[in-house]
Short mmCIF file of C-alpha atoms and ligand atoms in Angstrom, two decimals:
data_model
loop_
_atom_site.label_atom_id
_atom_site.label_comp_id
_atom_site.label_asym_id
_atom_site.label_seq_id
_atom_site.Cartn_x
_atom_site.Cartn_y
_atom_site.Cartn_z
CA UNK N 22 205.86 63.41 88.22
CA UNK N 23 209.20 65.66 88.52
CA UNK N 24 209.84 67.45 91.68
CA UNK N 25 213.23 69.19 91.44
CA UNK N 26 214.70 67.40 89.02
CA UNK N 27 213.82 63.88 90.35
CA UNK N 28 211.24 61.68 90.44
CA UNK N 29 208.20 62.01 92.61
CA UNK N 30 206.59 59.09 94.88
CA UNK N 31 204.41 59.15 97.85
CA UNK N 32 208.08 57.20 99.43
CA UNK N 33 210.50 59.12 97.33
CA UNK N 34 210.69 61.81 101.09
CA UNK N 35 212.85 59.00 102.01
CA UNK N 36 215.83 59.78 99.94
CA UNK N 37 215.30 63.37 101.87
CA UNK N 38 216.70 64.20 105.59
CA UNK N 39 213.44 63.69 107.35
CA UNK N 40 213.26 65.58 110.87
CA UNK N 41 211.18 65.72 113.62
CA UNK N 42 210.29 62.00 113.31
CA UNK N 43 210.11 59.39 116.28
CA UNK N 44 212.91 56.85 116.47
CA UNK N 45 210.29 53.85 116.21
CA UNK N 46 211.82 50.60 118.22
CA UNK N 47 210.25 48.26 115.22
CA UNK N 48 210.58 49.30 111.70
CA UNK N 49 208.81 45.83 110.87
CA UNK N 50 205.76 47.03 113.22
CA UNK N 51 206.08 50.29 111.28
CA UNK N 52 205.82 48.92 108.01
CA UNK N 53 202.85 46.42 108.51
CA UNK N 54 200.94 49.35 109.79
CA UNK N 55 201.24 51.41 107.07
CA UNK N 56 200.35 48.56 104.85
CA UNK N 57 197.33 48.32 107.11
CA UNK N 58 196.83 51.90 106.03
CA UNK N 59 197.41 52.23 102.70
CA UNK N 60 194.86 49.62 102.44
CA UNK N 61 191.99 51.66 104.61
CA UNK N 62 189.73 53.87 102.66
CA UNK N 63 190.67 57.60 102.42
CA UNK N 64 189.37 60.35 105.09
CA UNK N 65 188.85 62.91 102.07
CA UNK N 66 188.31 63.12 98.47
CA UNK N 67 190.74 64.78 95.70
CA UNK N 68 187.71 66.44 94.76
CA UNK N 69 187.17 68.18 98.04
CA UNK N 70 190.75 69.11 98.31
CA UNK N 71 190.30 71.03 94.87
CA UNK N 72 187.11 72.46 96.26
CA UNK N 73 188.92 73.82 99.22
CA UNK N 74 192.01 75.29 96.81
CA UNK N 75 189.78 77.24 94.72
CA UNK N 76 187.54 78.86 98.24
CA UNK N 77 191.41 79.18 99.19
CA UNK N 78 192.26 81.21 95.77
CA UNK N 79 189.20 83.63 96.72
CA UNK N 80 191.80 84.13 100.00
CA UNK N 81 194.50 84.99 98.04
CA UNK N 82 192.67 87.13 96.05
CA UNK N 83 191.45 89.58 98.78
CA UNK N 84 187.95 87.99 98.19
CA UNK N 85 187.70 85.79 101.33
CA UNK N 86 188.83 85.68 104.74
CA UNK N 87 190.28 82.20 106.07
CA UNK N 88 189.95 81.25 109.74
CA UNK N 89 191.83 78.18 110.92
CA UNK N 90 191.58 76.87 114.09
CA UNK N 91 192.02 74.38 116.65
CA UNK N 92 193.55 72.31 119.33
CA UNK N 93 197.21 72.64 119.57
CA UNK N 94 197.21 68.69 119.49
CA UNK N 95 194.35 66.46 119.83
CA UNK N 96 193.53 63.65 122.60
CA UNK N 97 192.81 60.05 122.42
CA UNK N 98 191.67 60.60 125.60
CA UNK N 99 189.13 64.05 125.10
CA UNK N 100 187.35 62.40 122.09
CA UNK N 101 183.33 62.71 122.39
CA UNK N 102 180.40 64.07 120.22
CA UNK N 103 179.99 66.76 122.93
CA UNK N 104 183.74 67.97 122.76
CA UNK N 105 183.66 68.30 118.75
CA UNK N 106 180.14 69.68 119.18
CA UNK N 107 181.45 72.27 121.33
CA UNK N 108 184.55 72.88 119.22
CA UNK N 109 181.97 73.34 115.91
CA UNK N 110 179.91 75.72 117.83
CA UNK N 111 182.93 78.09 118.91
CA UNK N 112 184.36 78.04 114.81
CA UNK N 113 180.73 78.70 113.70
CA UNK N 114 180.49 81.51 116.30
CA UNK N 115 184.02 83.26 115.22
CA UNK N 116 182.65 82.79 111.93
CA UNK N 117 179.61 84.09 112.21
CA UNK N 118 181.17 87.19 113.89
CA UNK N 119 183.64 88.16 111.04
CA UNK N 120 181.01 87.01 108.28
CA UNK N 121 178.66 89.64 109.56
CA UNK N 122 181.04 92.22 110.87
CA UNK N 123 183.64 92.28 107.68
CA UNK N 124 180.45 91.25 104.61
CA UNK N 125 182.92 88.58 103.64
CA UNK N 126 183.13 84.77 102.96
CA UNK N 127 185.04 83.14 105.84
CA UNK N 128 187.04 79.90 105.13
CA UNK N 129 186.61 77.51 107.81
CA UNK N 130 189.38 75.09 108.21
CA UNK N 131 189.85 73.11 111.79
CA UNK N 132 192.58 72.16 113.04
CA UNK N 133 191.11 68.67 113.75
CA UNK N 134 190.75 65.02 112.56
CA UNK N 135 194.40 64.19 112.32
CA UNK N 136 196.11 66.93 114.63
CA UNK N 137 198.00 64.35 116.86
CA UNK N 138 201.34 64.62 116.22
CA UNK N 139 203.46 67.32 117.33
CA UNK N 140 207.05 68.89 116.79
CA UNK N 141 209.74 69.22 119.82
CA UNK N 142 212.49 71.48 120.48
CA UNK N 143 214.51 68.76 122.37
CA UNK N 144 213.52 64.59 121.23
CA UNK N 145 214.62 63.80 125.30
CA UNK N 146 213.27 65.11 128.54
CA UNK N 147 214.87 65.05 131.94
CA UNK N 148 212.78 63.30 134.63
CA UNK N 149 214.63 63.19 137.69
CA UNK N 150 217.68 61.16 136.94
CA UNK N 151 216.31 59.47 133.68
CA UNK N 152 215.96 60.70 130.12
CA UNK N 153 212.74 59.81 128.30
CA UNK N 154 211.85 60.42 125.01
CA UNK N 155 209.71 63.75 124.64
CA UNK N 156 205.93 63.53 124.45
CA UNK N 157 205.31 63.53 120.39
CA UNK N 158 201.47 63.61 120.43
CA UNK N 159 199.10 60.46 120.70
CA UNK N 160 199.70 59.20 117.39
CA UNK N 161 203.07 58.34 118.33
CA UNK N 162 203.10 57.77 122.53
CA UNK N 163 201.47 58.42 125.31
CA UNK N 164 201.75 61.76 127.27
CA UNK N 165 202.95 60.25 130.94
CA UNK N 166 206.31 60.98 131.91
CA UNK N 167 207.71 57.27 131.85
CA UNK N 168 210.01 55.65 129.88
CA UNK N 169 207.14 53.05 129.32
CA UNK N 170 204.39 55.65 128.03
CA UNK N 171 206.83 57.10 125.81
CA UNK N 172 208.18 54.76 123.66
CA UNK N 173 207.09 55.23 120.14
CA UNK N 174 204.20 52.76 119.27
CA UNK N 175 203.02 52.55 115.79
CA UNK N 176 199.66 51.20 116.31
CA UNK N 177 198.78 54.61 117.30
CA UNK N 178 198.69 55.37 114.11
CA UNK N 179 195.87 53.12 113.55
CA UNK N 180 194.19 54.46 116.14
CA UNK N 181 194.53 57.66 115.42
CA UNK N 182 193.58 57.07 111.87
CA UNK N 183 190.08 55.73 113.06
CA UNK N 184 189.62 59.11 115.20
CA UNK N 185 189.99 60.57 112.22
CA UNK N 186 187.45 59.14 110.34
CA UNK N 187 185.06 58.90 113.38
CA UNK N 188 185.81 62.55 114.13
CA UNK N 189 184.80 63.64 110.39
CA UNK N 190 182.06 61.50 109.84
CA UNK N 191 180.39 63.51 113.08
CA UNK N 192 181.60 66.63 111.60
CA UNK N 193 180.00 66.15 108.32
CA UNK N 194 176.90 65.35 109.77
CA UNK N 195 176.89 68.17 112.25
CA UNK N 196 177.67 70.99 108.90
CA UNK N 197 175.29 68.99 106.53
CA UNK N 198 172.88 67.86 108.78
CA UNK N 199 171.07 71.17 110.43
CA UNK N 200 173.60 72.00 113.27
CA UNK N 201 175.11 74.80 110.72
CA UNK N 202 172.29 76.33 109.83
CA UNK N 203 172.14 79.97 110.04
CA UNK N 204 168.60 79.83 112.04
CA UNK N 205 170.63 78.25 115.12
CA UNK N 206 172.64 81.11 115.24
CA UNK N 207 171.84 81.61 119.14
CA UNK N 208 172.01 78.05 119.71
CA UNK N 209 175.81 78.28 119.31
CA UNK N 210 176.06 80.46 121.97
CA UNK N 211 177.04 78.61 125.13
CA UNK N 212 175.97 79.17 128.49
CA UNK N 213 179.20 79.98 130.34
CA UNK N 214 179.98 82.49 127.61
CA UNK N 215 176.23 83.95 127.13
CA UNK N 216 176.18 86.03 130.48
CA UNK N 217 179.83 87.85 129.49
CA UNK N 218 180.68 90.86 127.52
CA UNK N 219 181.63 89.31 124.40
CA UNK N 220 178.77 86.82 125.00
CA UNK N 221 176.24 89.50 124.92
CA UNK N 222 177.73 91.01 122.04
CA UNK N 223 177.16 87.71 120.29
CA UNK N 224 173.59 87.10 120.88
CA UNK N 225 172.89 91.22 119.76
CA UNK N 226 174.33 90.45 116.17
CA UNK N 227 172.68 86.79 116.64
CA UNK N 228 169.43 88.47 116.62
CA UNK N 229 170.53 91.09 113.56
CA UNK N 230 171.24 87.94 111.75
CA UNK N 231 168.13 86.98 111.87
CA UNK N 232 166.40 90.18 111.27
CA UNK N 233 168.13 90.29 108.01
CA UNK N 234 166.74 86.46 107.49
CA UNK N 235 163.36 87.89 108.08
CA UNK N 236 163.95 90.89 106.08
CA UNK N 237 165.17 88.54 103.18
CA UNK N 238 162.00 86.08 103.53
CA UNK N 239 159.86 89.14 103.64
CA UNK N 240 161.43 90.82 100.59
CA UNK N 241 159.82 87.30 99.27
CA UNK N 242 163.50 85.17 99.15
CA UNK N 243 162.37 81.48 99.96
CA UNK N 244 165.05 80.83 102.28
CA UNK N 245 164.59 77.27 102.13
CA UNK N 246 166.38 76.82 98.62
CA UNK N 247 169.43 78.71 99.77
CA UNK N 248 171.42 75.59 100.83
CA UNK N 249 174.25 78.05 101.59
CA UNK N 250 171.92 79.13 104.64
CA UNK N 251 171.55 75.33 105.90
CA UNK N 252 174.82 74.19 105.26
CA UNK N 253 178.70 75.20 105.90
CA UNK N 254 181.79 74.02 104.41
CA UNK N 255 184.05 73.06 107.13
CA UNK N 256 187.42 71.47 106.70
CA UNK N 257 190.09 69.60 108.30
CA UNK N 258 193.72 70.09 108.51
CA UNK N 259 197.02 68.84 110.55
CA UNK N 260 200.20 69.67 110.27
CA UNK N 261 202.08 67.05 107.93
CA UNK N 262 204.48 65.84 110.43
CA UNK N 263 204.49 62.04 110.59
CA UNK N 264 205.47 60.93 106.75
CA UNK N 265 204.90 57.20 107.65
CA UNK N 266 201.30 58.30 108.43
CA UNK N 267 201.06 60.32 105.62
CA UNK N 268 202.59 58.34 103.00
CA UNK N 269 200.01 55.57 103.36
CA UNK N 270 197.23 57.93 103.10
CA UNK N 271 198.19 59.57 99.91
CA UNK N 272 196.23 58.19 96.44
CA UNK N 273 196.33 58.95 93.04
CA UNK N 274 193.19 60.46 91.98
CA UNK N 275 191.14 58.30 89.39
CA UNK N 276 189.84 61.49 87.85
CA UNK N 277 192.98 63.75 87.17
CA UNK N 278 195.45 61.40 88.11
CA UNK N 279 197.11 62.95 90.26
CA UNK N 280 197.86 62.08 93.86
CA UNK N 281 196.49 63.44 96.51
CA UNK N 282 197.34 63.52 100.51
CA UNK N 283 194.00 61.69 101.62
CA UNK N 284 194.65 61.99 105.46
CA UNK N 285 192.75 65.89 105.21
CA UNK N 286 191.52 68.99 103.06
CA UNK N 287 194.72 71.15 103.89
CA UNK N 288 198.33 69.76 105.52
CA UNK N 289 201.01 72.22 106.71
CA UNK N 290 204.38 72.10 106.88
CA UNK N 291 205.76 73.27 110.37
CA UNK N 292 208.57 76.02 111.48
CA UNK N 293 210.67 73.09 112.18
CA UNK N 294 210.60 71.17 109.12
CA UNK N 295 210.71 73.86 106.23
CA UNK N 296 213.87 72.96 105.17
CA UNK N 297 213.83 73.06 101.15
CA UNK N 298 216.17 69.83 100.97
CA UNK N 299 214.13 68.17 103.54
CA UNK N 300 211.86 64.98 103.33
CA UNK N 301 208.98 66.92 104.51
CA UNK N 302 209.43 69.66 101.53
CA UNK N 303 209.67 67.07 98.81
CA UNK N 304 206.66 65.12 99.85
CA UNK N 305 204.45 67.84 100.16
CA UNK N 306 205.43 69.25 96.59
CA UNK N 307 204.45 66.26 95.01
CA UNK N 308 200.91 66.01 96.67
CA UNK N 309 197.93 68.72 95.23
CA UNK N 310 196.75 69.27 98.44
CA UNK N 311 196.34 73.02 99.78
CA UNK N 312 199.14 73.25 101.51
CA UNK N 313 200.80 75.24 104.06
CA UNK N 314 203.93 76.33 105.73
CA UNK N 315 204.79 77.88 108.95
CA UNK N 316 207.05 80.94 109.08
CA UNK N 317 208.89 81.74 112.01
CA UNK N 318 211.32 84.76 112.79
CA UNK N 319 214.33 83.40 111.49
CA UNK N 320 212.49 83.03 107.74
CA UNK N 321 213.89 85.29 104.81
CA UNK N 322 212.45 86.65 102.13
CA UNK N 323 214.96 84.25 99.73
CA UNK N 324 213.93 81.00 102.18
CA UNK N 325 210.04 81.79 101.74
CA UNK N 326 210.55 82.47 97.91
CA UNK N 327 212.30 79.28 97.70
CA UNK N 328 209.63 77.33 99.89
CA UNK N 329 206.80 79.52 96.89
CA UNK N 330 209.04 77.50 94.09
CA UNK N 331 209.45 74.25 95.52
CA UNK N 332 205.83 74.32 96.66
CA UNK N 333 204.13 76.16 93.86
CA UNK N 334 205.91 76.20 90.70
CA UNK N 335 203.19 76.95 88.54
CA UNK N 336 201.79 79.70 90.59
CA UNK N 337 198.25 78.09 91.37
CA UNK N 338 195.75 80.26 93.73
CA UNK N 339 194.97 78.67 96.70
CA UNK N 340 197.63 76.11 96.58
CA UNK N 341 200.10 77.77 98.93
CA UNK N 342 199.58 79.65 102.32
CA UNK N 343 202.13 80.85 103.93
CA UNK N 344 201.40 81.12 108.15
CA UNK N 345 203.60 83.46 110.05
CA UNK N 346 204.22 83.05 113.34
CA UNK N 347 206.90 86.44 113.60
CA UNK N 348 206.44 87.54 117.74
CA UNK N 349 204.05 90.44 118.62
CA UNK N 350 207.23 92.77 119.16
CA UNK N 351 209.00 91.75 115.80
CA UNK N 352 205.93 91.42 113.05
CA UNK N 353 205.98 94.77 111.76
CA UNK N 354 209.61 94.45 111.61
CA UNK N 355 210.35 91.02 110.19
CA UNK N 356 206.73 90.80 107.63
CA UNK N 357 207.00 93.72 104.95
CA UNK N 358 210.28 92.60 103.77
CA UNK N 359 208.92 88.70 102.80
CA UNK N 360 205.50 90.26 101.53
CA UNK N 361 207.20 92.88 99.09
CA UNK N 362 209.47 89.48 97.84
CA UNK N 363 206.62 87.42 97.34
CA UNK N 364 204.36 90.32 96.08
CA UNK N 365 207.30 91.34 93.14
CA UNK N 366 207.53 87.45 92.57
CA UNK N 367 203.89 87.22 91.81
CA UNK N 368 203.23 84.40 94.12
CA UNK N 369 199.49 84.56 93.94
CA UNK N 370 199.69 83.14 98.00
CA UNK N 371 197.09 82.93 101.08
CA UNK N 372 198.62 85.06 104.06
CA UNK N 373 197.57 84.01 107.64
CA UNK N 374 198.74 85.16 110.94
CA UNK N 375 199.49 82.20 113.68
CA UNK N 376 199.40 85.00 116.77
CA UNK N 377 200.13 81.64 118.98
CA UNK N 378 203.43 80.29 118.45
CA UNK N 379 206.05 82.68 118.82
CA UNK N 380 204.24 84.69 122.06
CA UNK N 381 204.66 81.78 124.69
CA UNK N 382 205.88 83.22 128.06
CA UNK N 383 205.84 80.49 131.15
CA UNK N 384 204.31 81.67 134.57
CA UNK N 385 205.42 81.88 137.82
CA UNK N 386 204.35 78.72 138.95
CA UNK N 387 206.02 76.92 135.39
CA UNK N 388 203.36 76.85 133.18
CA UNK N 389 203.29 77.55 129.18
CA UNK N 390 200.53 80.89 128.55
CA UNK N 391 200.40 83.48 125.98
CA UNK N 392 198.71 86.88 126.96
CA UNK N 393 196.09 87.57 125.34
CA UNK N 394 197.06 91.41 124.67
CA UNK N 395 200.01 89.86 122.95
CA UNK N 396 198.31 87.34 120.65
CA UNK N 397 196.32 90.30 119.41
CA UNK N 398 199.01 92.79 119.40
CA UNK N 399 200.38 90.47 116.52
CA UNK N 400 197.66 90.12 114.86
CA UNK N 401 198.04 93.77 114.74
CA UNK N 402 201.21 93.98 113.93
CA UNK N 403 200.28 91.59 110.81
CA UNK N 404 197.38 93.86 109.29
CA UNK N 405 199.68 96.92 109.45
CA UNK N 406 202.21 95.22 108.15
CA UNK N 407 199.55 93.88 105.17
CA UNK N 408 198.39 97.81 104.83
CA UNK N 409 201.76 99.50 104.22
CA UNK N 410 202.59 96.71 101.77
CA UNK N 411 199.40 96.90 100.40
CA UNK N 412 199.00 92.86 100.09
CA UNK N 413 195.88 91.16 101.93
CA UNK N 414 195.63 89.94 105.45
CA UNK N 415 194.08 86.26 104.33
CA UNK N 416 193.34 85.30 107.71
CA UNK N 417 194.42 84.16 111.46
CA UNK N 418 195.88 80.37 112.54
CA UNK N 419 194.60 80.04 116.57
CA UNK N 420 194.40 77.14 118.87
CA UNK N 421 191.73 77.41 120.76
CA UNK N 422 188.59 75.03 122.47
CA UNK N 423 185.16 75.83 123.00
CA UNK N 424 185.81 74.71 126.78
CA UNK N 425 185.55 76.88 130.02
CA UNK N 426 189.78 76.60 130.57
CA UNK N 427 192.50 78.83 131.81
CA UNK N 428 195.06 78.04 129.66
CA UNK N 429 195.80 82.11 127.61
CA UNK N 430 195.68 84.72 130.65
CA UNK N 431 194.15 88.20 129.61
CA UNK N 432 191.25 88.96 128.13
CA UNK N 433 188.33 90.72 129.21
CA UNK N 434 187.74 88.66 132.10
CA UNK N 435 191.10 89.52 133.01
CA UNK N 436 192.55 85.52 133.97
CA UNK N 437 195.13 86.25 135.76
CA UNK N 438 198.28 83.59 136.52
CA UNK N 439 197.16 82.34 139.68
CA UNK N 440 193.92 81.00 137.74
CA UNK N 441 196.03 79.07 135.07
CA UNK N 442 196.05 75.65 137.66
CA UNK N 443 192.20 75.71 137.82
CA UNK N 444 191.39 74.65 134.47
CA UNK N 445 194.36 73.98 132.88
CA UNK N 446 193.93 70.46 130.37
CA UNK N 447 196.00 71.43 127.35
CA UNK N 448 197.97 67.91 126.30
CA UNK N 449 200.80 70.66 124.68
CA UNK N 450 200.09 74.55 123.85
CA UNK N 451 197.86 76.79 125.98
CA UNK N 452 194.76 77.39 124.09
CA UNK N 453 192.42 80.16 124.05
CA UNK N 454 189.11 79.24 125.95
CA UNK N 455 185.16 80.06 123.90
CA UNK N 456 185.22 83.29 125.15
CA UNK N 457 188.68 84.66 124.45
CA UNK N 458 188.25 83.82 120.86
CA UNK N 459 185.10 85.10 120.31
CA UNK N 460 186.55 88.40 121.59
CA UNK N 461 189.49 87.81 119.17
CA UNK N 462 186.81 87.30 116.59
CA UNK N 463 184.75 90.76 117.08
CA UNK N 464 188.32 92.64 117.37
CA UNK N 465 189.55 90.66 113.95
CA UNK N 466 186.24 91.77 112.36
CA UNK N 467 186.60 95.42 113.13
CA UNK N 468 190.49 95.44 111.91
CA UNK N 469 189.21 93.51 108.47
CA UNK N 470 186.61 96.79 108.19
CA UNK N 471 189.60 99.10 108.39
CA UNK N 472 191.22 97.44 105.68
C1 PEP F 30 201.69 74.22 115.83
O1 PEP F 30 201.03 74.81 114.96
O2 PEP F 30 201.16 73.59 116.77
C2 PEP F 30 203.18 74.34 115.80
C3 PEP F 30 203.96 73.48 116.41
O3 PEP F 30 203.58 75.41 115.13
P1 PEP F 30 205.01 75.86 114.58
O4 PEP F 30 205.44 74.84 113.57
O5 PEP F 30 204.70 77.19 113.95
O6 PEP F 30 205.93 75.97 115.76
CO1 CO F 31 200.77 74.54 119.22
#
């Protein structure tokens, strides 16, 4: 396959400046464990992938909402049924909400099975007198601040591989198997958030969901042939950081023959490693994935129309979605100028707001929070932008947990900063606990009516 004028292979990023990657004391250690890999069977199918581009096309068509959401890096060490169970229930909740408040499909994509590998501002951090290599996300070293914990150990990759697979195999079951099904629509509802405001909320259009189930089954629907009722499509997604890791799970497909990144549904490209001559680019151009790309404040309209060629040549809904990440004070500034560009190019892309990544402050006492005023002030920022340029607002990119923590302060139970150190467990970004996003969910619902 040609990719800008050369020749495409799942190693071909090599020939490309590839940043963001660890510096790996053993290439030998690196290279058995990708053959290790490359021999394991895939996490996904091509076939899914597809299925998810075309739900993705209904995006980019104004037909669909997408919701994508997640941890801001997953744990080796936080891996249990109970803690995806809880992270299911929270994306079936915000689902559920802007499903029944906007009368729209919602695309559900996690940010999960695979999300352990992260991008750094600096590689080195200062401990005391010594410089350490930064914390890169548990498929690469450990968290600790020692030199020992953070040297770059490839097996992680194998371990993080099996995560994967153990993390979707529950997931499947959990969306196929009864879990999902619209008649647990209370069950989702967790204790510490049922007795709040936005808890109570949930469990009043709970119970109009399943007046309108009765109402159905009364009208004489049998509700038990509706799989769509029993079942939801849920999908994973990582950012497409660590090319090693990636490489050795991409496979041609024996149908189309075409190859396919097999690690998840969707991969993104991050703000730091959009570069259109860069290794991370060129791989994902040559893979039929969904993809994504992160769009920070520095982006131009010619960068992101460049990124829409390289990425999606042949103009294919669903393919591309471009994520912007702008700053609550700058989207409404910075957005209309890339969505007219795009728009007049007749890019058919998904939009999606990341409200997260560009609206981190650090508290008094030193730790990373975003406000939650501010996260949704972007989001706002992002549908007015989307109205006066009269393009659709596909959907929001959060990192959240269905967990009781005090990472985001705001809300409507008001966390302040002193309450950050009670609960605070992020591994990297500050997340938004079960009950700020279900808040962001009903407030996201009522801007998608006024649409
Ligand atoms: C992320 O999504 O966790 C991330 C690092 O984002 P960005 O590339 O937008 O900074
Ligand atoms: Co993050």
């Amino acid at each position: 396959m040609a990719v800008a004028g050369t020749t495409w292979s799942p190693s071909s990023w090599r020939a490309h400046p590839a940043g963001q990657q660890p510096d790996w004391p053993s290439q030998e250690r690196v290279e058995a464990v990708r053959g290790r890999l490359a021999a394991m069977p895939p996490l996904v199918f091509a076939g899914e992938a597809r299925a998810l581009r075309d739900a993705l096309a209904d995006v980019a068509a104004g037909r669909a909402f997408l919701l994508q959401a997640g941890d801001c890096v997953e744990s080796f060490d936080v891996f249990s049924a109970i803690a995806i169970r809880e992270k299911l229930k929270i994306m079936l909740q915000m689902a559920a909400v802007l499903t029944f408040g906007a009368t729209l499909p919602v695309v559900k994509i996690g940010r999960i099975a695979g999300q352990f590998v992260k991008p750094r501002t600096s590689p080195v951090e200062r401990i005391g007198d010594e410089e350490i290599p930064s914390f890169r996300g548990h498929m690469v070293n450990g968290e600790a601040p020692t030199l020992e914990a953070r040297r770059p150990d490839a097996d992680r990759m194998l371990q993080g591989y099996h995560q994967a697979a153990a993390t979707l195999n529950l997931v499947r079951a959990f969306t196929k198997g009864g879990f999902a099904d619209l008649t647990q629509v209370h069950m989702w509802n967790q204790e510490f958030v049922a007795s709040s405001p936005e808890g109570r909320r949930y469990e009043a259009l709970a119970s109009e969901i399943e007046r309108a189930l009765r109402f159905m089954q009364a009208c004489g629907i049998d509700l038990r042939d509706e799989p769509q009722l029993h079942q939801v499509d849920y999908w994973t997604s990582h950012e497409g950081l660590l090319l090693e890791y990636e490489e050795a799970l991409t496979r041609r497909d024996s149908l189309t023959g075409d190859w396919y990144d097999c690690s998840a549904h969707m991969l993104w490209i991050g703000e730091r490693t959009r570069q259109p001559d860069g290794a991370h680019v060129h791989f994902f151009a040559g893979v039929h994935n969904p993809v994504g790309v992160k769009l920070g404040p520095n982006a131009s309209a010619e960068d992101v129309l460049e990124l829409c060629e390289q990425l999606n040549p042949h103009r294919i809904p669903g393919r591309l979605t471009l994520i912007t990440r702008m700053g609550a004070d700058r989207v409404f500034e910075l957005l209309p100028p890339i969505l007219r560009a795009v728009r007049e190019a007749e890019h058919p892309v998904v939009w999606v707001c990341d409200p997260m990544h560009a609206n981190v402050v650090t508290s008094a006492s030193g730790r990373k929070t975003r406000h939650f005023d501010t996260i949704m002030a972007e989001i706002e920022g992002f549908f007015a932008a989307h109205r006066q340029e009269r393009t659709w607002p596909g959907g929001v990119h959060l990192e959240f947990t269905g967990d009781d923590v005090t990472e985001c302060i705001g809300g409507s139970e008001a966390l302040g900063e002193e309450q950050l150190d009670a609960r605070y467990m992020t591994l990297c970004d500050p997340r938004l606990n079960a009950r700020q996003s279900l808040d962001v969910a009903f407030r996201v619902a009522e801007l998608m009516r006024s649409v």
